[in-house]
Each structure stands twice: as structure tokens, then as C-alpha cells.
Coordinates of C-alpha atoms and ligand atoms in Angstrom, one line a residue:
M224 CA -3.7 6.3 3.1
A225 CA -1.0 3.9 2.0
L226 CA -3.5 1.1 1.9
A227 CA -5.9 3.1 -0.1
G228 CA -3.0 4.0 -2.4
S229 CA -2.2 0.3 -2.8
A230 CA -5.8 -0.6 -3.6
V231 CA -6.6 2.2 -6.0
G232 CA -4.6 1.8 -9.1
L233 CA -4.6 0.3 -12.6
G234 CA -6.9 -2.3 -11.2
N235 CA -9.7 0.2 -11.0
L236 CA -9.0 2.3 -14.1
W237 CA -7.6 -0.2 -16.5
R238 CA -8.6 -3.8 -15.4
F239 CA -12.1 -3.2 -14.1
P240 CA -13.5 -1.5 -17.2
Y241 CA -12.0 -4.0 -19.6
L242 CA -13.4 -6.9 -17.6
V243 CA -16.8 -5.2 -17.4
G244 CA -16.7 -4.9 -21.2
Q245 CA -15.6 -8.5 -21.7
H246 CA -18.1 -10.1 -19.3
G247 CA -21.3 -8.4 -20.2
G248 CA -21.6 -5.3 -18.1
A249 CA -24.2 -4.9 -15.4
A250 CA -24.5 -8.6 -14.3
F251 CA -20.7 -8.6 -13.9
I252 CA -20.8 -5.5 -11.7
L253 CA -23.5 -7.0 -9.5
I254 CA -21.5 -10.2 -9.0
Y255 CA -18.4 -8.1 -8.4
L256 CA -20.2 -6.1 -5.6
G257 CA -21.3 -9.4 -4.0
C258 CA -17.7 -10.7 -4.1
V259 CA -16.3 -7.5 -2.5
I260 CA -18.8 -7.5 0.4
F261 CA -19.0 -11.2 1.2
L262 CA -15.7 -12.6 0.2
A263 CA -13.0 -9.9 -0.3
L264 CA -13.8 -7.8 2.7
P265 CA -13.5 -10.7 5.2
I266 CA -10.3 -11.9 3.4
M267 CA -8.8 -8.4 3.8
L268 CA -9.7 -8.4 7.5
S269 CA -8.0 -11.8 7.8
E270 CA -4.8 -10.6 6.2
F271 CA -4.9 -7.6 8.5
I272 CA -5.2 -9.9 11.6
I273 CA -2.2 -11.9 10.4
G274 CA 0.0 -8.9 9.6
R275 CA -0.7 -6.9 12.7
K276 CA -0.5 -9.8 15.1
A277 CA 2.8 -11.0 13.7
Q278 CA 4.3 -7.6 12.8
A279 CA 6.4 -9.3 10.1
N280 CA 6.6 -9.9 6.3
A281 CA 4.4 -12.4 4.6
I282 CA 6.6 -15.4 5.1
T283 CA 7.9 -14.7 8.6
A284 CA 4.4 -13.8 9.8
F285 CA 3.3 -17.4 9.2
K286 CA 6.5 -18.8 10.7
K287 CA 5.9 -16.7 13.9
L288 CA 2.2 -17.5 14.2
A289 CA 2.5 -21.2 13.3
P290 CA 6.0 -22.3 14.0
G291 CA 7.2 -25.6 12.7
T292 CA 4.4 -25.9 10.2
G293 CA 4.2 -25.6 6.4
W294 CA 1.9 -22.5 6.6
Y295 CA 4.8 -20.2 5.6
L296 CA 4.5 -21.6 2.1
T297 CA 1.5 -19.4 1.7
G298 CA 3.9 -16.5 2.1
V299 CA 6.3 -18.0 -0.4
M300 CA 3.5 -18.3 -2.9
G301 CA 2.6 -14.7 -2.3
I302 CA 6.1 -13.5 -3.1
L303 CA 6.1 -15.5 -6.4
T304 CA 2.7 -14.1 -7.2
A305 CA 3.9 -10.6 -6.5
I306 CA 6.7 -11.1 -9.1
L307 CA 4.2 -12.3 -11.7
I308 CA 1.8 -9.4 -11.0
F309 CA 4.5 -6.8 -11.2
S310 CA 5.7 -8.2 -14.6
F311 CA 2.5 -7.2 -16.4
Y312 CA 1.6 -4.3 -14.1
S313 CA 4.7 -2.4 -15.0
V314 CA 4.0 -3.0 -18.7
V315 CA 0.7 -1.3 -18.3
G316 CA 2.3 1.4 -16.1
G317 CA 4.6 2.0 -19.0
W318 CA 1.7 2.4 -21.4
G319 CA 0.5 5.1 -18.9
I320 CA 3.8 6.9 -19.2
K321 CA 3.7 6.8 -23.0
Y322 CA 0.2 8.2 -23.0
L323 CA 1.3 11.0 -20.6
V324 CA 4.0 11.8 -23.1
D325 CA 1.4 11.8 -25.9
A326 CA -0.9 14.0 -23.9
C327 CA 2.0 16.5 -23.3
T328 CA 2.8 16.6 -27.0
L329 CA -0.9 17.3 -27.7
K330 CA -1.7 14.1 -29.6
F331 CA -5.2 13.7 -28.4
V332 CA -6.8 16.3 -30.6
P333 CA -9.9 16.0 -32.9
Q334 CA -7.8 16.0 -36.1
A335 CA -6.1 12.8 -35.0
Q336 CA -9.4 10.9 -34.2
D337 CA -9.1 8.2 -36.9
S338 CA -5.9 6.8 -35.7
F339 CA -6.3 6.4 -32.0
A340 CA -7.3 2.7 -32.0
D341 CA -4.5 1.8 -34.5
A342 CA -2.0 3.9 -32.6
F343 CA -2.4 1.7 -29.5
S344 CA -2.1 -1.6 -31.3
N345 CA 0.9 -0.3 -33.3
F346 CA 2.5 0.9 -30.1
T347 CA 2.1 -2.4 -28.2
A348 CA 3.1 -4.5 -31.1
D349 CA 6.4 -2.6 -31.4
A350 CA 9.4 -4.3 -29.8
A351 CA 11.4 -1.4 -28.3
A352 CA 9.1 1.5 -27.2
P353 CA 6.8 -0.4 -24.8
V354 CA 9.8 -2.2 -23.2
V355 CA 11.6 1.1 -22.7
Y356 CA 8.5 2.6 -21.0
H357 CA 8.1 -0.5 -18.9
L358 CA 11.7 -0.1 -17.7
I359 CA 11.0 3.6 -16.9
F360 CA 8.0 2.6 -14.8
L361 CA 10.1 -0.1 -13.0
A362 CA 12.8 2.5 -12.4
L363 CA 10.3 4.9 -10.9
T364 CA 8.9 2.3 -8.6
V365 CA 12.2 1.0 -7.3
G366 CA 13.6 4.5 -7.1
I367 CA 10.8 5.4 -4.7
V368 CA 11.2 2.2 -2.7
V369 CA 15.0 2.4 -2.4
L370 CA 15.3 6.2 -1.8
G371 CA 12.8 5.7 1.0
V372 CA 10.7 8.6 -0.4
K373 CA 7.6 6.5 0.1
K374 CA 6.4 9.0 2.6
G375 CA 6.9 11.8 0.1
I376 CA 5.1 10.0 -2.6
E377 CA 2.3 9.2 -0.3
K378 CA 1.9 12.8 0.7
F379 CA 1.8 13.7 -3.0
A380 CA -0.6 10.9 -3.7
K381 CA -2.9 12.3 -0.9
I382 CA -3.3 15.4 -3.0
M383 CA -3.4 13.7 -6.4
M384 CA -5.8 10.9 -5.6
P385 CA -8.7 13.4 -5.0
V386 CA -7.6 15.1 -8.3
L387 CA -7.8 11.8 -10.1
F388 CA -11.2 11.1 -8.5
V389 CA -12.6 14.4 -9.6
L390 CA -11.1 13.9 -13.1
V391 CA -12.6 10.5 -13.5
I392 CA -16.0 12.0 -12.6
V393 CA -15.5 14.8 -15.1
I394 CA -14.6 12.2 -17.8
A395 CA -17.6 10.1 -16.8
V396 CA -19.9 13.1 -17.2
R397 CA -18.4 13.8 -20.6
A398 CA -18.7 10.2 -21.7
I399 CA -22.3 9.9 -20.5
S400 CA -23.3 13.0 -22.4
L401 CA -21.8 11.8 -25.7
P402 CA -24.4 11.1 -28.4
G403 CA -24.9 7.3 -28.5
A404 CA -23.7 6.8 -24.9
R405 CA -27.1 5.5 -23.9
A406 CA -26.3 2.0 -25.1
G407 CA -23.3 2.0 -22.8
L408 CA -25.3 3.0 -19.8
D409 CA -27.8 0.2 -20.5
Y410 CA -24.8 -2.1 -20.7
L411 CA -23.6 -0.9 -17.4
F412 CA -26.8 -0.8 -15.4
K413 CA -29.3 -3.3 -17.0
P414 CA -28.2 -6.7 -16.1
D415 CA -28.5 -9.4 -18.6
F416 CA -28.1 -12.7 -16.7
S417 CA -28.3 -14.8 -19.8
K418 CA -24.7 -14.1 -20.5
V419 CA -23.5 -15.1 -17.0
S420 CA -21.4 -18.2 -16.7
S421 CA -19.0 -19.6 -14.1
K422 CA -16.3 -17.6 -16.0
T423 CA -18.1 -14.4 -15.1
F424 CA -18.0 -15.4 -11.4
L425 CA -14.3 -16.3 -11.5
A426 CA -13.4 -13.1 -13.3
A427 CA -15.4 -11.0 -10.8
L428 CA -13.9 -12.8 -7.9
G429 CA -10.4 -12.5 -9.2
Q430 CA -10.9 -8.8 -9.9
S431 CA -12.2 -8.1 -6.4
F432 CA -8.9 -9.7 -5.1
F433 CA -6.8 -7.8 -7.5
S434 CA -8.4 -4.5 -6.9
L435 CA -8.2 -4.8 -3.1
S436 CA -4.6 -6.1 -3.3
L437 CA -5.5 -9.4 -1.6
G438 CA -4.1 -12.9 -1.6
M439 CA -0.4 -12.4 -1.9
G440 CA 0.8 -10.6 1.2
T441 CA 0.4 -6.9 0.4
I442 CA -2.1 -6.4 3.2
I443 CA -0.1 -8.6 5.6
T444 CA 3.1 -6.6 4.9
Y445 CA 1.4 -3.2 5.2
S446 CA -0.6 -4.1 8.3
S447 CA 2.7 -5.3 9.9
Y448 CA 3.5 -1.6 10.0
A449 CA 0.1 -0.6 11.4
K450 CA -0.2 0.7 15.0
R451 CA -1.9 -1.3 17.7
D452 CA -4.6 1.2 18.2
E453 CA -5.6 1.4 14.5
S454 CA -9.1 0.1 13.9
V455 CA -8.7 -2.8 11.5
I456 CA -12.4 -3.0 10.7
R457 CA -12.6 0.7 9.9
D458 CA -9.6 0.6 7.6
S459 CA -10.8 -2.4 5.7
V460 CA -14.3 -1.0 5.2
Y461 CA -13.1 2.4 4.1
T462 CA -10.6 1.0 1.7
S463 CA -13.0 -1.4 0.1
F464 CA -15.8 1.2 -0.2
F465 CA -13.6 3.8 -1.7
D466 CA -11.9 1.4 -4.1
T467 CA -15.2 0.1 -5.3
I468 CA -16.7 3.5 -5.9
F469 CA -13.6 4.4 -7.9
A470 CA -13.9 1.3 -10.1
I471 CA -17.6 1.9 -10.8
I472 CA -17.0 5.5 -11.8
A473 CA -14.1 4.4 -14.0
G474 CA -16.6 2.0 -15.7
C475 CA -19.0 4.9 -16.2
A476 CA -16.2 6.9 -17.8
I477 CA -15.1 4.2 -20.2
I478 CA -18.0 2.0 -21.2
P479 CA -20.5 4.7 -22.5
A480 CA -17.6 6.1 -24.5
V481 CA -16.9 2.7 -26.0
F482 CA -20.4 2.6 -27.4
A483 CA -20.6 6.2 -28.4
F484 CA -17.4 5.9 -30.5
G485 CA -18.4 2.6 -32.0
L486 CA -15.6 0.7 -30.4
S487 CA -15.8 -2.9 -29.1
P488 CA -16.4 -3.6 -25.4
H489 CA -14.6 -6.9 -25.9
E490 CA -11.3 -5.2 -26.8
G491 CA -9.6 -6.6 -23.7
P492 CA -6.6 -5.1 -21.9
G493 CA -6.3 -2.3 -24.4
L494 CA -9.8 -0.9 -23.7
L495 CA -8.8 2.1 -21.5
F496 CA -6.0 3.2 -23.8
V497 CA -8.0 2.9 -26.9
T498 CA -11.1 4.7 -25.6
L499 CA -9.6 7.6 -23.6
P500 CA -8.0 9.5 -26.5
Y501 CA -11.4 9.7 -28.2
I502 CA -13.0 11.2 -25.0
F503 CA -10.2 13.7 -24.6
A504 CA -10.3 14.7 -28.2
S505 CA -14.0 15.4 -27.9
M506 CA -13.9 17.5 -24.8
P507 CA -13.2 21.2 -24.2
L508 CA -9.7 21.6 -22.6
G509 CA -9.2 17.9 -23.5
S510 CA -5.4 18.1 -23.7
A511 CA -5.2 19.7 -20.2
A512 CA -7.5 17.1 -18.8
A513 CA -5.4 14.4 -20.5
I514 CA -2.2 15.6 -19.0
L515 CA -3.7 15.8 -15.5
F516 CA -5.4 12.5 -15.9
F517 CA -2.2 10.6 -16.9
I518 CA -0.1 12.2 -14.2
S519 CA -2.6 11.1 -11.6
L520 CA -3.0 7.7 -13.2
L521 CA 0.7 7.3 -13.0
L522 CA 0.7 8.2 -9.3
A523 CA -2.1 5.8 -8.5
A524 CA -0.2 3.1 -10.4
L525 CA 3.0 3.9 -8.5
T526 CA 1.4 3.8 -5.0
S527 CA 0.1 0.3 -6.0
S528 CA 3.3 -0.9 -7.6
I529 CA 5.4 0.0 -4.6
S530 CA 3.1 -2.2 -2.5
I531 CA 3.6 -5.1 -4.8
I532 CA 7.4 -4.9 -4.7
E533 CA 7.4 -4.2 -1.0
V534 CA 6.1 -7.8 -0.3
A535 CA 9.3 -9.2 -1.8
V536 CA 11.7 -6.5 -0.5
A537 CA 10.4 -6.8 3.1
F538 CA 11.1 -10.5 3.0
F539 CA 14.6 -10.2 1.7
V540 CA 15.5 -7.4 4.1
E541 CA 14.0 -9.1 7.2
H542 CA 14.9 -12.7 6.4
F543 CA 18.3 -12.5 4.9
N544 CA 19.3 -9.3 6.6
M545 CA 19.9 -7.9 3.2
K546 CA 20.4 -4.1 2.7
R547 CA 17.3 -2.5 1.3
G548 CA 19.2 -1.3 -1.7
K549 CA 20.5 -4.8 -2.5
A550 CA 17.1 -6.4 -2.1
V551 CA 15.6 -3.8 -4.4
A552 CA 18.4 -4.3 -7.0
L553 CA 17.8 -8.1 -6.9
C554 CA 14.1 -7.7 -7.5
S555 CA 14.6 -5.1 -10.2
V556 CA 16.8 -7.4 -12.4
V557 CA 14.2 -10.2 -12.2
L558 CA 11.3 -7.8 -12.9
A559 CA 13.1 -6.1 -15.7
V560 CA 13.5 -9.4 -17.6
M561 CA 10.0 -10.7 -16.8
G562 CA 8.3 -7.5 -17.7
T563 CA 10.2 -7.3 -21.0
L564 CA 9.0 -10.8 -21.9
C565 CA 5.4 -9.9 -21.0
S566 CA 5.6 -6.8 -23.2
L567 CA 7.2 -8.6 -26.1
S568 CA 4.6 -11.3 -25.9
L569 CA 1.9 -8.8 -27.0
G570 CA 3.0 -8.6 -30.6
A571 CA 6.7 -8.2 -31.2
V572 CA 7.5 -11.8 -30.3
P573 CA 4.2 -13.6 -30.3
Q574 CA 5.9 -17.0 -29.7
I575 CA 6.2 -16.0 -26.0
S576 CA 3.0 -17.7 -25.2
L577 CA 1.7 -20.7 -23.1
F578 CA -1.6 -22.5 -23.2
G579 CA -2.8 -20.3 -26.1
K580 CA -2.3 -17.1 -24.2
S581 CA 0.4 -14.5 -24.5
L582 CA 2.6 -14.4 -21.5
F583 CA 1.1 -11.0 -20.5
D584 CA -2.5 -12.4 -20.7
L585 CA -1.4 -15.6 -18.9
F586 CA 0.1 -13.8 -16.0
D587 CA -2.8 -11.4 -15.8
Y588 CA -5.2 -14.3 -15.8
V589 CA -3.4 -16.8 -13.6
T590 CA -2.4 -14.4 -10.8
S591 CA -6.0 -13.1 -10.1
N592 CA -7.9 -16.2 -10.9
V593 CA -5.7 -18.9 -9.6
L594 CA -2.8 -17.8 -7.4
M595 CA -4.5 -15.0 -5.4
T596 CA -7.6 -17.1 -5.0
I597 CA -5.7 -20.0 -3.6
G598 CA -3.7 -17.5 -1.4
S599 CA -6.9 -16.1 -0.1
I600 CA -8.4 -19.5 0.8
L601 CA -5.2 -20.3 2.7
V602 CA -5.4 -17.0 4.6
V603 CA -9.0 -17.3 5.7
V604 CA -8.5 -21.0 6.7
F605 CA -5.4 -20.0 8.7
V606 CA -7.2 -17.2 10.6
G607 CA -10.5 -19.0 11.0
W608 CA -9.3 -22.5 12.0
K609 CA -5.6 -22.1 13.1
L610 CA -5.6 -18.8 14.9
G611 CA -9.2 -19.1 16.1
K612 CA -11.7 -16.8 17.7
K613 CA -9.7 -15.6 20.6
V614 CA -7.0 -14.1 18.4
I615 CA -9.6 -12.7 16.0
K616 CA -11.4 -11.0 18.9
E617 CA -8.1 -9.6 20.2
E618 CA -7.1 -8.1 16.9
L619 CA -10.5 -6.8 15.8
S620 CA -11.0 -5.1 19.2
N621 CA -7.4 -4.0 19.7
N622 CA -7.1 -6.2 22.8
G623 CA -10.5 -5.2 24.1
T624 CA -10.1 -1.4 23.8
L625 CA -12.7 -1.2 20.9
H626 CA -16.2 -2.5 21.4
I627 CA -17.0 -5.1 18.8
P628 CA -20.5 -6.6 19.1
D629 CA -20.7 -10.3 19.4
W630 CA -22.8 -10.7 16.3
V631 CA -20.0 -9.0 14.2
L632 CA -17.4 -11.5 15.6
N633 CA -19.7 -14.4 15.1
M634 CA -20.6 -13.5 11.6
F635 CA -17.0 -12.7 10.6
S636 CA -15.9 -16.0 12.0
F637 CA -18.6 -17.9 10.2
L638 CA -17.8 -16.2 7.0
I639 CA -14.1 -17.0 7.1
R640 CA -14.5 -20.5 8.4
Y641 CA -17.1 -21.7 6.1
V642 CA -18.5 -19.3 3.5
S643 CA -15.3 -17.8 2.0
P644 CA -13.3 -21.0 1.6
A645 CA -16.3 -22.9 0.2
A646 CA -17.5 -20.2 -2.1
V647 CA -14.0 -19.3 -3.5
L648 CA -13.2 -23.0 -4.0
A649 CA -16.6 -23.7 -5.7
I650 CA -16.1 -20.7 -8.1
M651 CA -12.6 -22.0 -8.9
I652 CA -13.7 -25.5 -9.6
F653 CA -16.8 -24.6 -11.7
Ligands
LIG33 N1 -4.8 -3.2 -6.2 C1 -3.9 -2.6 -7.1 C2 -4.7 -2.0 -8.2 O1 -5.9 -2.1 -8.2 C3 -2.8 -3.5 -7.6 C4 -2.1 -4.2 -6.5 C5 -1.3 -3.7 -5.5 C6 -2.2 -5.6 -6.2 N2 -0.9 -4.6 -4.6 C7 -1.5 -5.8 -5.0 C8 -2.9 -6.6 -6.8 C9 -1.4 -7.0 -4.5 C10 -2.8 -7.8 -6.2 C11 -2.1 -8.1 -5.1 O2 -4.2 -1.5 -9.2

């Protein structure tokens, strides 16, 4: 459940729909599915193998399994990546809180229709409000991590995740039945391969890693807490399956509405927040649905954000023998500053940019498309070539207690030794 909680989050509801919009719809989704099945799933299994075998945080795990080598740098890179991801993730989490407040104060009503799109850009271009909301999101995340109420939040999430799932379906049904939604459905399900470029592949690949929390040590860290008799294959397959269904339904909720309300699918990171208010305003009991939706969105975001921070916290605690509270405090200070810079870069202080992208966009782009992809290549090469088939077999079969057919082992091993590294590298280079 914790793993599913980590996977399902803003990646599904916020990032996936905006990428689908930007990269041409159906063709992107098909490529995304291919990436999940053939690349992301084997990579997830590989991280599982490392974490459960070593039973340690992302850096120590490599030190234990390959002592005296430089492999531990993969873990170091993971922790740096975690910090960059969290910096923009908590800004978006903050937007979620702001929208929850708006939903509670009944802002998403038909009378307000004209101003929804402007409201979002005015809000994010403001200096103070989005920063404050980001800090609230950060405080919630670290509060959960430091108070050790993770178990509590996970129990709560167990109830709220199905609620979120049902709500997203309800919203999708509403969106699809809007007049003019047809064009959105075509966009989602009729592939137009003429718009596909190497960028589409990179974006789909990066998103599959982002959505499944791969390539930076989250899965290594979480699986280090997993029991020896847990089926690694079952956990990975369920998580990927559920996460993907979630993303596609989120796409069905957002994209048809984008077309029905005459918005632009190319909007970028604001797409979810610009579109949702129109849907809520147009549906019966819209305000109630909005409140429930943003509460569950916030929970989904929190169960993901704690898994991002945990990568760094676990390292500080286990490696430097630091108290949990101190490790969390240290991370918070860094994240508060970085997140603030990301938020300001979206409008209030546009000078905070590099290579022609705002800091927010840069972190969003570089983590998924460069850092996590490199991290993933290192992970599969490590498991495929350094740990080798014997360890793979031990871990996948729980030391022989589960029956794993030979063809599964051989295929997995072939995928992670040759296909994944070559395909991921090729996509990155092109
Ligand atoms: N997968 C989460 C989401 O979809 C975000 C996330 C959690 C993540 N842990 C991660 C992304 C590790 C990359 C790496 O919202």
C-alpha cells in the first residue's frame, strides 16, 4: 500500500494529463504504455532486488552489495535528484492546498466561470501566496515523516485512495459528457503519429519513471523495509498496473474538458488547475465534489512526497547516525529554500531561470528526462551485470520458496541486461 501510495500522486493527476496535452494525445499514451511495460517495470523490479537484498538506504545498499566500488554514487545522485524533485513537487502540492481552500470557500461556481484561467495565472505569478502554500505542503510532509505517523497516514490513504479513484471516474464521466468533448476523446484515443518525435519518446519515458517513482532510490528505500516473503513480482506488477489505470482515467477527466471549454491542451503544468474548476462549476454538487477531490488529491500527493523525502532522511539517519528529527529538519531547510525559488521562478521573479527555462520547468524536465533516466540505467546495469542471475533468481523467488518459471527469469535478465539500458540510452541520445 505504501508503494502504491508513493506511485499514485501528482504524477498521475497533474503531470500525465499536461504531458498528454503537450505531446499530441493518443500516440503519447501508446508510447507511454510501451515504456511502462518494457522499460519501467523491469527497472522497478531491479530496484526492488537491490533494496530487499541489501536492506539499506539507497547509498548504503550499493556499498553493501558492491563494496569498494564507485557504485554508491548512484545512490548519491538519487538523493540529489530527490531534493530537486521535491522542490517543484511541493510547489504543486501547495497549489493543491490553495485549490482545496478555494473549493471550501465555494469559488468553483458557474457565476465565476470567466475568471478560472486568469485566476490560476494570477495566483502563480504572485510572490507570496504560492510560496506560503508550498511551505504549508512541506510542513505537512515533514510533520508526517517526523511524527512517525506514516502508518496513520497510510491507513487514511487506504480509505481515501479509492475515494479519489471513484471521484476521478465521476469527473471523467462528466467531462466526457460535456458538449464538445468529442474532440478531446479523439485526441486521447486516435493516434496521430505524424506528431511523434524523439521528444515524445523522451517525455513518455521520463513520465513512466516519474509516475512509478523510479530511478532515484524510492523503491530501493521502501523495499529495504519489505519482508522476505513478499512477492516482489506481484508488488511491482500491481503497482504499475494500478498507477497506469489511474493516469489514463485522469487523462479522460482532463483532456475532453480542455476541448469542451475551449482551453489549450498545450497549457503545460497549469493544465489540471485551469481545467478542473470549469468541470466542477458545470456539474451538480460540484462544490462538494471539488472539496472531496482536493482532499484526496492532497493525500495522494502527501503519500508520494513522504516517499521522496524518505530517501534522503533514511540516508542521514542510517549513515550519520543522525536523529530522525534532525535529519528531517536539515532536509526541510534546504527544501524550503529550493521550493521557494521554484515557485518564484514562475512569475514573481522570472530571472530565476537557466537555459531558457524557469527553475520550476528546468527541475521538472531535468529530473525525469535526465537524472532519473541515468539513475535507471545504472540500476539495471548493476542488477543485470554486477549482481547477476543467481541473486536475481534468489530475490524474485524469495530464496526458492516461490516458483518462478525459467522463461520469466531469462526474459527479465535479457531485458535488464540489454534492452533497457540500450533503449533508455538511445531515447536519451536522440
Ligand atoms: N510517483 C509520484 C507521483 O506520481 C512521485 C514520486 C514519488 C516520485 N517518489 C518519487 C517521482 C521518486 C520520482 C522519484 O506523483
